[in-house]
Amino acid sequence: MRRCLFLYLLDSHDQGWSDYRRLHGTYNGCWSWFEADVYNASTGTKTARVKIQDNLHAIPDFTFHKIIWHRENCENKDIERLIDALVSGATLRIFAKARFGGWANYVMRVQVTIVLE
């Protein structure tokens, strides 16, 4: 098993409002988030998408998130498969998602650092 670390730096926010005041500022009930997958053009295959991070619910200001995935102590099999699929020529793809009309995912920055040993 190869040693691997993924570091995601995200600055984002949702649409900044909702009717569910008790959820404001929490990660509950937020319908905007980030996902990743690995696509290999030479084989035409891709991994299952893995959720990286949700936005905070109804926060109008950009929020910074730092997410670290370690291969050697990972308990999520989808993350393990994504890391293992990252071979020469493959592409790590990041998706900014919003589920419903009215929801938004405003993105200022997405930065990914991958360290392989």
XYZ file of C-alpha atoms in Angstrom:
117
model
C 0.000 0.000 0.000
C 1.431 3.390 -0.944
C 1.460 6.275 1.484
C -0.709 9.135 0.327
C -2.084 12.369 1.691
C -4.729 14.615 0.125
C -5.074 18.166 1.437
C -8.125 20.138 0.283
C -8.409 23.883 0.948
C -11.872 25.279 0.186
C -13.331 28.785 0.504
C -17.054 28.711 -0.212
C -20.560 29.411 1.015
C -24.157 28.590 0.144
C -26.829 31.098 -0.946
C -26.737 32.731 2.507
C -30.363 32.341 3.540
C -33.022 29.742 4.332
C -36.332 29.524 6.152
C -34.861 27.028 8.658
C -33.354 29.433 11.196
C -32.474 26.712 13.692
C -30.111 25.219 11.084
C -28.297 28.477 10.248
C -24.551 28.166 10.843
C -24.637 24.361 11.124
C -23.808 21.674 8.587
C -27.312 20.216 8.961
C -29.726 20.585 6.076
C -27.241 22.321 3.801
C -27.770 21.332 0.193
C -24.470 22.558 -1.230
C -21.235 20.617 -0.990
C -18.103 19.368 -2.795
C -17.384 15.934 -4.270
C -14.340 14.349 -5.915
C -13.725 11.462 -8.265
C -10.843 10.124 -10.354
C -11.283 9.765 -14.105
C -8.903 7.701 -16.213
C -9.228 8.704 -19.889
C -7.104 5.805 -21.148
C -9.497 3.218 -19.700
C -12.677 5.330 -19.705
C -13.268 4.509 -16.037
C -14.105 6.703 -13.075
C -14.454 6.100 -9.366
C -17.575 6.688 -7.331
C -17.860 10.301 -6.243
C -16.831 10.946 -2.657
C -18.145 13.855 -0.588
C -15.337 16.162 0.484
C -17.185 18.816 2.485
C -20.596 20.421 3.080
C -21.035 24.179 3.293
C -22.442 25.795 6.408
C -26.210 26.314 6.248
C -27.386 29.838 5.281
C -24.054 31.611 5.787
C -23.510 34.485 3.304
C -19.753 34.819 3.944
C -16.986 32.644 2.549
C -15.921 29.949 5.000
C -12.509 28.284 4.920
C -12.346 24.484 5.238
C -9.200 22.365 5.472
C -9.754 18.657 4.839
C -7.035 16.010 5.059
C -7.346 12.442 3.788
C -4.619 9.942 4.755
C -4.533 6.661 2.843
C -2.849 4.633 5.574
C -5.474 5.247 8.286
C -8.547 5.734 6.124
C -11.784 4.080 7.255
C -13.819 5.109 4.195
C -13.568 2.503 1.423
C -14.702 5.000 -1.251
C -11.828 7.333 -0.328
C -9.412 4.379 -0.432
C -10.626 3.444 -3.921
C -10.337 7.045 -5.098
C -6.754 7.319 -3.826
C -5.792 3.950 -5.316
C -7.255 4.967 -8.703
C -4.976 8.009 -8.915
C -2.328 6.662 -11.292
C -0.220 8.323 -13.965
C -2.528 9.900 -16.558
C -5.611 9.894 -14.317
C -7.408 13.108 -13.373
C -8.721 14.123 -9.957
C -11.978 16.015 -10.550
C -13.656 18.316 -8.020
C -17.383 19.096 -8.276
C -19.108 22.031 -6.548
C -22.700 20.854 -6.034
C -26.063 22.387 -5.114
C -29.154 20.183 -4.939
C -32.292 22.310 -5.292
C -33.394 25.460 -7.133
C -32.558 28.392 -4.893
C -29.534 26.667 -3.385
C -26.095 27.795 -4.542
C -22.440 26.930 -4.001
C -20.305 30.059 -4.295
C -16.634 29.146 -4.595
C -13.700 31.502 -4.108
C -10.971 28.853 -3.936
C -10.369 25.147 -4.326
C -6.798 24.020 -3.812
C -5.686 20.401 -3.701
C -2.253 19.161 -2.667
C -1.464 15.473 -3.162
C 1.607 13.892 -1.582
C 2.578 10.377 -2.722
C 5.435 8.341 -1.267
